[in-house]
Each structure stands twice: as C-alpha cells, then as structure tokens.
Amino acid sequence: MNISLSKQVALVTGASSGLGYACAETLAAAGAWVAINYHSHAEPAEALAARIREQGGQAIALAGDVSSESDVKRLVEQTVEAFGALDILVANSGLQKDAAIADMSLEDWNTVISTNLTGQFLCAREALRQFRRQGPRPWLSRAHGKIIHMSSVHQRIPWAGHANYAASKGGIDLLMQTLAQELGSERIRINAIAPGAIATAINAENTQGEAAKRLLELIPYGRIGEPQDVANAVLWLASDLSDYVHGTTLFIDGGMSLYPEFRNNG
Ligand code: NAI
Ligand code: BGC
C-alpha cells in the first residue's frame, strides 16, 4: 500500500538537516507540497527544495527562527502564499546546550527552552490559526489539520547533564496532550514522536566509534536509528491511516525507553 498525501501542504521546521530533512523529503515523495524551514543553513534546504521540484513535486525553502513569534507567523504566511493552505505541521526544530546543572548558564537554559518548547507552542498556535481560517478540506484528509511535535525519549527518561533539554521535551509531552484535548472536537489531530538515538548532527559525537558501542548497550533492538525510521512514522501520523490516533506519543527508539539496564539485573 502506498501512502498518498497528494496536494496536502506540509510545513517542516528545522528541515535543513537530520530528522527534519528526512521528513520533508518523505512527505514530498508521498505527494505533499512542502515548506522546508531552515534556521542557519540555507543551502541544504534550498537544494532539497530544488530537487523535489525537479522530480515534479512542489517545495520551497523558508528561513526562520521558531523561537521568534514574528518569524513563525511569517513562516505560516509564506507557506500559505505559496501553496494556498496548510494541512500538516511537523514541529521538528530542536537543539542541545549540555552542561551539568551547576554550570548551566541561564542563557543556555533559555535558548533550549525557547527553541524546543516555546518554538513548539508558537508553531502549533500559528498552524491552528491557519487551520481555522481555511476550514476543513475533506477532499484531502479527514482531519482538519494535523500537528506532529518532535519530542524525544527524554520526555520520559531523565538525562543527567541535559536538564534544559529534558525539561523542554517533558514540556512538549503535556503541551501536546493538552492541545489534543482542547482541539480534538475541531478534528485537529495532534500527536508527538519520541525518537531514541538517531544518527544526526545533534548526537554525532555519541553515534560513532567507541561511543557508539556504549550507546548500543542502551538500545535493545541493537542498532542506532536512521532519520528514515522517524520520517516513516511522521508519514503515517500525517496520513489518514492514523486518523483515529490523537494525543499519542509514538516512541521510535529501538526499545531505548524499556529500561535496558534491567535486562540482566534488578
Ligand atoms: P539536527 O541538529 O540535525 O536538526 C535540528 C534542526 O533544528 C537543525 O536543522 C537546526 O537548524 C534546527 N533549529 C535549531 N534551532 C532552530 C531555531 N531556533 N529555529 C528553527 N530551526 C532551528 O538534529 P536532529 O536530530 O535532526 O533533531 C531534530 C529534532 O529531533 C530535535 O527536536 C531533536 O531534539 C529531536 N530528537 C533527535 C534525536 C536524535 O537522536 N537525533 C532523538 C530525539 C529527539
Ligand atoms: C538527543 C540525542 C540522543 C537521544 C537518545 C535525543 O533526544 O537529542 O542526542 O542521542 O535523545 O539519548
């Protein structure tokens, strides 16, 4: 079975690299018209958009900082200007600024919370406003808009040395559930994905060499994830195949959240 998102409009944030890039590419391959947001690296986003267009799809690259209210408003406006509507938001942008708590600067705390949590709020709010403005599009999807938040296993697993990051992802969990409770009656469908260790720029130091061996001990399924593992789940959550899935976090983690330290102990 092929999953088609033909003519549905998707905005993917933080899509010049890693998971966002794979999501944008995968949604476009399923026929979605894709707005590819980038923050600091225009080139990969522009190149991906050009490649999608060459292959007969529709895509644009849009600069913007998800922690800026005006940028997020503009991102949604530009998406709608280009493609006429918005059906799918993949709120993916995120970053780490790691430090032991005694050494964590307020600036690093604020940067992570602003991008990873406030950014999710701003993107979801602007998407919701657009879903309401445009009304239902039943010829494309049963839902009147879909939001997919990119969380992490660290919404559940505490992570020493990463208090700002874990707090931001824990926040996404209740943000997502609350929005799902609040907006479900409007048929706006809201879910999250909690990836485990997926090899991207964010964890490059931990997914190679000796560090990768240590990391694998935390993954019962025995391999480090690939961006496509997450993009496949995003595709499903964006499609009507998951139309009755609402307010859920899908863990895509090879079992990392199963307390693997207890395999031979406890
Ligand atoms: P990445 O570093 O390749 O991608 C993060 C993206 O977010 C980058 O493209 C970056 O430019 C963008 N970004 C950062 N600040 C931004 C801002 N203010 N405005 C707009 N975009 C901004 O890393 P990855 O792994 O692709 O991360 C994507 C998301 O997945 C993040 O939310 C991360 O927390 C989450 N995640 C990643 C996991 C992994 O193992 N790779 C596991 C669990 C969650
Ligand atoms: C982090 C990665 C880490 C993974 C598993 C993600 O949320 O961004 O750096 O490898 O969780 O711990």
Tab-separated table of N, CA and C in Angstrom, residues 111-204:
chain	number	residue	atom	x	y	z
A	111	THR	N	17.904	29.408	25.828
A	111	THR	CA	17.986	29.081	24.388
A	111	THR	C	17.282	27.762	24.100
A	112	VAL	N	17.540	26.777	24.949
A	112	VAL	CA	16.942	25.451	24.710
A	112	VAL	C	15.425	25.492	24.922
A	113	ILE	N	14.996	26.133	25.990
A	113	ILE	CA	13.544	26.188	26.233
A	113	ILE	C	12.851	26.992	25.128
A	114	SER	N	13.467	28.105	24.713
A	114	SER	CA	12.822	28.948	23.681
A	114	SER	C	12.679	28.204	22.362
A	115	THR	N	13.706	27.470	21.997
A	115	THR	CA	13.636	26.773	20.707
A	115	THR	C	12.790	25.513	20.826
A	116	ASN	N	13.095	24.684	21.812
A	116	ASN	CA	12.488	23.339	21.866
A	116	ASN	C	11.057	23.345	22.391
A	117	LEU	N	10.716	24.303	23.245
A	117	LEU	CA	9.369	24.280	23.836
A	117	LEU	C	8.532	25.478	23.369
A	118	THR	N	9.056	26.696	23.557
A	118	THR	CA	8.293	27.857	23.081
A	118	THR	C	8.113	27.773	21.563
A	119	GLY	N	9.117	27.296	20.872
A	119	GLY	CA	9.004	27.127	19.420
A	119	GLY	C	7.870	26.180	19.052
A	120	GLN	N	7.703	25.122	19.836
A	120	GLN	CA	6.610	24.179	19.573
A	120	GLN	C	5.252	24.858	19.784
A	121	PHE	N	5.170	25.640	20.861
A	121	PHE	CA	3.930	26.383	21.131
A	121	PHE	C	3.608	27.344	19.988
A	122	LEU	N	4.614	28.140	19.590
A	122	LEU	CA	4.354	29.159	18.551
A	122	LEU	C	3.943	28.501	17.229
A	123	CYS	N	4.650	27.447	16.867
A	123	CYS	CA	4.338	26.784	15.585
A	123	CYS	C	2.948	26.155	15.629
A	124	ALA	N	2.640	25.495	16.741
A	124	ALA	CA	1.313	24.859	16.858
A	124	ALA	C	0.219	25.923	16.835
A	125	ARG	N	0.429	27.023	17.550
A	125	ARG	CA	-0.600	28.071	17.601
A	125	ARG	C	-0.849	28.670	16.219
A	126	GLU	N	0.217	28.981	15.498
A	126	GLU	CA	0.029	29.589	14.178
A	126	GLU	C	-0.572	28.595	13.193
A	127	ALA	N	-0.204	27.325	13.312
A	127	ALA	CA	-0.808	26.306	12.437
A	127	ALA	C	-2.305	26.207	12.730
A	128	LEU	N	-2.644	26.140	14.013
A	128	LEU	CA	-4.055	26.048	14.407
A	128	LEU	C	-4.851	27.235	13.867
A	129	ARG	N	-4.281	28.438	13.995
A	129	ARG	CA	-4.998	29.626	13.490
A	129	ARG	C	-5.252	29.486	11.986
A	130	GLN	N	-4.264	28.975	11.274
A	130	GLN	CA	-4.438	28.783	9.833
A	130	GLN	C	-5.469	27.695	9.543
A	131	PHE	N	-5.427	26.594	10.297
A	131	PHE	CA	-6.429	25.526	10.086
A	131	PHE	C	-7.842	26.123	10.236
A	132	ARG	N	-8.022	26.972	11.241
A	132	ARG	CA	-9.348	27.568	11.457
A	132	ARG	C	-9.710	28.515	10.311
A	133	ARG	N	-8.733	29.336	9.879
A	133	ARG	CA	-9.019	30.282	8.783
A	133	ARG	C	-9.456	29.561	7.516
A	134	GLN	N	-8.786	28.469	7.190
A	134	GLN	CA	-9.064	27.821	5.898
A	134	GLN	C	-10.248	26.861	5.958
A	135	GLY	N	-10.566	26.368	7.156
A	135	GLY	CA	-11.686	25.416	7.286
A	135	GLY	C	-11.301	24.037	6.782
A	136	PRO	N	-12.241	23.079	6.904
A	136	PRO	CA	-11.958	21.697	6.527
A	136	PRO	C	-11.648	21.558	5.031
A	137	ARG	N	-10.829	20.578	4.699
A	137	ARG	CA	-10.525	20.251	3.286
A	137	ARG	C	-10.730	18.740	3.115
A	138	PRO	N	-11.997	18.306	3.183
A	138	PRO	CA	-12.296	16.865	3.272
A	138	PRO	C	-11.884	16.069	2.036
A	139	TRP	N	-11.677	16.741	0.911
A	139	TRP	CA	-11.223	16.010	-0.279
A	139	TRP	C	-9.752	15.604	-0.142
A	140	LEU	N	-9.060	16.166	0.874
A	140	LEU	CA	-7.654	15.823	1.074
A	140	LEU	C	-7.420	14.955	2.300
A	141	SER	N	-8.193	15.201	3.365
A	141	SER	CA	-7.940	14.480	4.617
A	141	SER	C	-9.161	14.544	5.518
A	142	ARG	N	-9.358	13.515	6.324
A	142	ARG	CA	-10.483	13.524	7.277
A	142	ARG	C	-10.249	14.533	8.388
A	143	ALA	N	-8.989	14.734	8.766
A	143	ALA	CA	-8.682	15.701	9.828
A	143	ALA	C	-8.695	17.112	9.250
A	144	HIS	N	-8.970	18.083	10.120
A	144	HIS	CA	-8.971	19.484	9.686
A	144	HIS	C	-7.628	20.128	10.011
A	145	GLY	N	-6.588	19.374	9.862
A	145	GLY	CA	-5.234	19.844	10.171
A	145	GLY	C	-4.567	18.848	11.104
A	146	LYS	N	-3.268	18.682	10.910
A	146	LYS	CA	-2.519	17.709	11.711
A	146	LYS	C	-1.235	18.349	12.219
A	147	ILE	N	-0.961	18.128	13.487
A	147	ILE	CA	0.269	18.662	14.084
A	147	ILE	C	1.058	17.485	14.646
A	148	ILE	N	2.334	17.436	14.283
A	148	ILE	CA	3.219	16.404	14.826
A	148	ILE	C	4.375	17.110	15.528
A	149	HIS	N	4.445	16.913	16.832
A	149	HIS	CA	5.518	17.518	17.631
A	149	HIS	C	6.700	16.554	17.691
A	150	MET	N	7.915	17.063	17.507
A	150	MET	CA	9.093	16.198	17.658
A	150	MET	C	9.585	16.310	19.103
A	151	SER	N	9.312	15.263	19.853
A	151	SER	CA	9.770	15.216	21.240
A	151	SER	C	11.041	14.386	21.292
A	152	SER	N	11.151	13.515	22.297
A	152	SER	CA	12.352	12.683	22.474
A	152	SER	C	12.047	11.645	23.545
A	153	VAL	N	12.814	10.555	23.549
A	153	VAL	CA	12.705	9.637	24.688
A	153	VAL	C	12.937	10.384	25.995
A	154	HIS	N	13.624	11.541	25.917
A	154	HIS	CA	13.917	12.293	27.144
A	154	HIS	C	12.734	13.124	27.618
A	155	GLN	N	11.566	12.892	27.055
A	155	GLN	CA	10.348	13.385	27.715
A	155	GLN	C	9.999	12.419	28.847
A	156	ARG	N	10.598	11.222	28.790
A	156	ARG	CA	10.333	10.208	29.814
A	156	ARG	C	11.602	9.838	30.587
A	157	ILE	N	12.731	9.763	29.899
A	157	ILE	CA	13.972	9.311	30.541
A	157	ILE	C	14.756	10.533	31.040
A	158	PRO	N	14.947	10.653	32.341
A	158	PRO	CA	15.758	11.768	32.846
A	158	PRO	C	17.165	11.671	32.254
A	159	TRP	N	17.847	12.826	32.074
A	159	TRP	CA	19.123	12.798	31.363
A	159	TRP	C	20.098	13.745	32.040
A	160	ALA	N	20.932	13.160	32.930
A	160	ALA	CA	21.915	13.967	33.672
A	160	ALA	C	22.786	14.754	32.700
A	161	GLY	N	23.020	16.007	33.035
A	161	GLY	CA	23.848	16.861	32.178
A	161	GLY	C	23.068	17.514	31.048
A	162	HIS	N	21.764	17.280	31.021
A	162	HIS	CA	20.932	17.819	29.933
A	162	HIS	C	19.595	18.319	30.488
A	163	ALA	N	19.638	18.982	31.653
A	163	ALA	CA	18.371	19.334	32.331
A	163	ALA	C	17.500	20.242	31.462
A	164	ASN	N	18.123	21.173	30.763
A	164	ASN	CA	17.329	22.085	29.918
A	164	ASN	C	16.621	21.301	28.807
A	165	TYR	N	17.351	20.394	28.199
A	165	TYR	CA	16.797	19.610	27.085
A	165	TYR	C	15.670	18.686	27.581
A	166	ALA	N	15.944	17.944	28.669
A	166	ALA	CA	14.921	17.022	29.193
A	166	ALA	C	13.677	17.789	29.631
A	167	ALA	N	13.876	18.964	30.247
A	167	ALA	CA	12.722	19.770	30.670
A	167	ALA	C	11.922	20.231	29.453
A	168	SER	N	12.628	20.600	28.390
A	168	SER	CA	11.903	21.053	27.187
A	168	SER	C	11.091	19.917	26.589
A	169	LYS	N	11.645	18.715	26.579
A	169	LYS	CA	10.924	17.597	25.964
A	169	LYS	C	9.790	17.120	26.877
A	170	GLY	N	10.019	17.149	28.185
A	170	GLY	CA	8.926	16.841	29.114
A	170	GLY	C	7.783	17.822	28.924
A	171	GLY	N	8.126	19.074	28.672
A	171	GLY	CA	7.102	20.098	28.421
A	171	GLY	C	6.302	19.808	27.164
A	172	ILE	N	6.982	19.316	26.148
A	172	ILE	CA	6.270	19.004	24.893
A	172	ILE	C	5.181	17.955	25.147
A	173	ASP	N	5.473	17.000	26.015
A	173	ASP	CA	4.511	15.928	26.269
A	173	ASP	C	3.165	16.501	26.725
A	174	LEU	N	3.184	17.351	27.736
A	174	LEU	CA	1.906	17.878	28.231
A	174	LEU	C	1.352	18.986	27.353
A	175	LEU	N	2.233	19.695	26.649
A	175	LEU	CA	1.737	20.654	25.645
A	175	LEU	C	0.916	19.884	24.604
A	176	MET	N	1.507	18.828	24.076
A	176	MET	CA	0.830	18.042	23.025
A	176	MET	C	-0.494	17.465	23.538
A	177	GLN	N	-0.463	16.847	24.735
A	177	GLN	CA	-1.692	16.223	25.242
A	177	GLN	C	-2.780	17.258	25.498
A	178	THR	N	-2.361	18.416	26.008
A	178	THR	CA	-3.341	19.464	26.305
A	178	THR	C	-3.953	20.008	25.019
A	179	LEU	N	-3.116	20.245	24.018
A	179	LEU	CA	-3.662	20.728	22.743
A	179	LEU	C	-4.584	19.686	22.126
A	180	ALA	N	-4.208	18.427	22.246
A	180	ALA	CA	-5.050	17.368	21.670
A	180	ALA	C	-6.403	17.340	22.366
A	181	GLN	N	-6.391	17.508	23.699
A	181	GLN	CA	-7.649	17.527	24.451
A	181	GLN	C	-8.486	18.748	24.046
A	182	GLU	N	-7.814	19.902	23.887
A	182	GLU	CA	-8.509	21.157	23.619
A	182	GLU	C	-9.066	21.224	22.190
A	183	LEU	N	-8.376	20.626	21.241
A	183	LEU	CA	-8.708	20.863	19.836
A	183	LEU	C	-9.304	19.663	19.114
A	184	GLY	N	-9.402	18.548	19.827
A	184	GLY	CA	-9.907	17.331	19.171
A	184	GLY	C	-11.293	17.508	18.575
A	185	SER	N	-12.169	18.262	19.268
A	185	SER	CA	-13.543	18.406	18.764
A	185	SER	C	-13.579	19.168	17.445
A	186	GLU	N	-12.489	19.872	17.141
A	186	GLU	CA	-12.416	20.561	15.835
A	186	GLU	C	-11.799	19.663	14.774
A	187	ARG	N	-11.542	18.404	15.155
A	187	ARG	CA	-10.908	17.453	14.237
A	187	ARG	C	-9.488	17.877	13.855
A	188	ILE	N	-8.862	18.651	14.723
A	188	ILE	CA	-7.440	18.932	14.517
A	188	ILE	C	-6.681	17.842	15.268
A	189	ARG	N	-5.874	17.120	14.553
A	189	ARG	CA	-5.285	15.889	15.082
A	189	ARG	C	-3.842	16.166	15.488
A	190	ILE	N	-3.534	15.870	16.750
A	190	ILE	CA	-2.251	16.275	17.321
A	190	ILE	C	-1.580	15.088	17.992
A	191	ASN	N	-0.341	14.839	17.610
A	191	ASN	CA	0.442	13.742	18.189
A	191	ASN	C	1.898	14.155	18.306
A	192	ALA	N	2.679	13.284	18.917
A	192	ALA	CA	4.125	13.543	19.023
A	192	ALA	C	4.891	12.281	18.685
A	193	ILE	N	6.142	12.501	18.326
A	193	ILE	CA	7.065	11.385	18.133
A	193	ILE	C	8.200	11.561	19.126
A	194	ALA	N	8.573	10.460	19.763
A	194	ALA	CA	9.696	10.488	20.708
A	194	ALA	C	10.799	9.578	20.169
A	195	PRO	N	11.725	10.154	19.420
A	195	PRO	CA	12.812	9.306	18.910
A	195	PRO	C	13.808	8.962	20.008
A	196	GLY	N	14.439	7.802	19.830
A	196	GLY	CA	15.606	7.458	20.651
A	196	GLY	C	16.842	8.009	19.972
A	197	ALA	N	17.922	7.230	19.968
A	197	ALA	CA	19.170	7.735	19.370
A	197	ALA	C	19.160	7.514	17.862
A	198	ILE	N	19.031	8.593	17.142
A	198	ILE	CA	19.029	8.558	15.675
A	198	ILE	C	20.291	9.316	15.233
A	199	ALA	N	21.070	8.733	14.365
A	199	ALA	CA	22.346	9.370	13.989
A	199	ALA	C	22.108	10.632	13.163
A	200	THR	N	22.355	11.772	13.780
A	200	THR	CA	22.254	13.070	13.084
A	200	THR	C	23.336	13.972	13.668
A	201	ALA	N	23.309	15.246	13.253
A	201	ALA	CA	24.318	16.187	13.758
A	201	ALA	C	24.207	16.388	15.267
A	202	ILE	N	23.002	16.257	15.812
A	202	ILE	CA	22.795	16.600	17.227
A	202	ILE	C	23.576	15.666	18.153
A	203	ASN	N	23.806	14.429	17.716
A	203	ASN	CA	24.487	13.455	18.590
A	203	ASN	C	25.673	12.790	17.884
A	204	ALA	N	26.277	13.503	16.927
A	204	ALA	CA	27.346	12.902	16.118
A	204	ALA	C	28.460	12.324	16.999
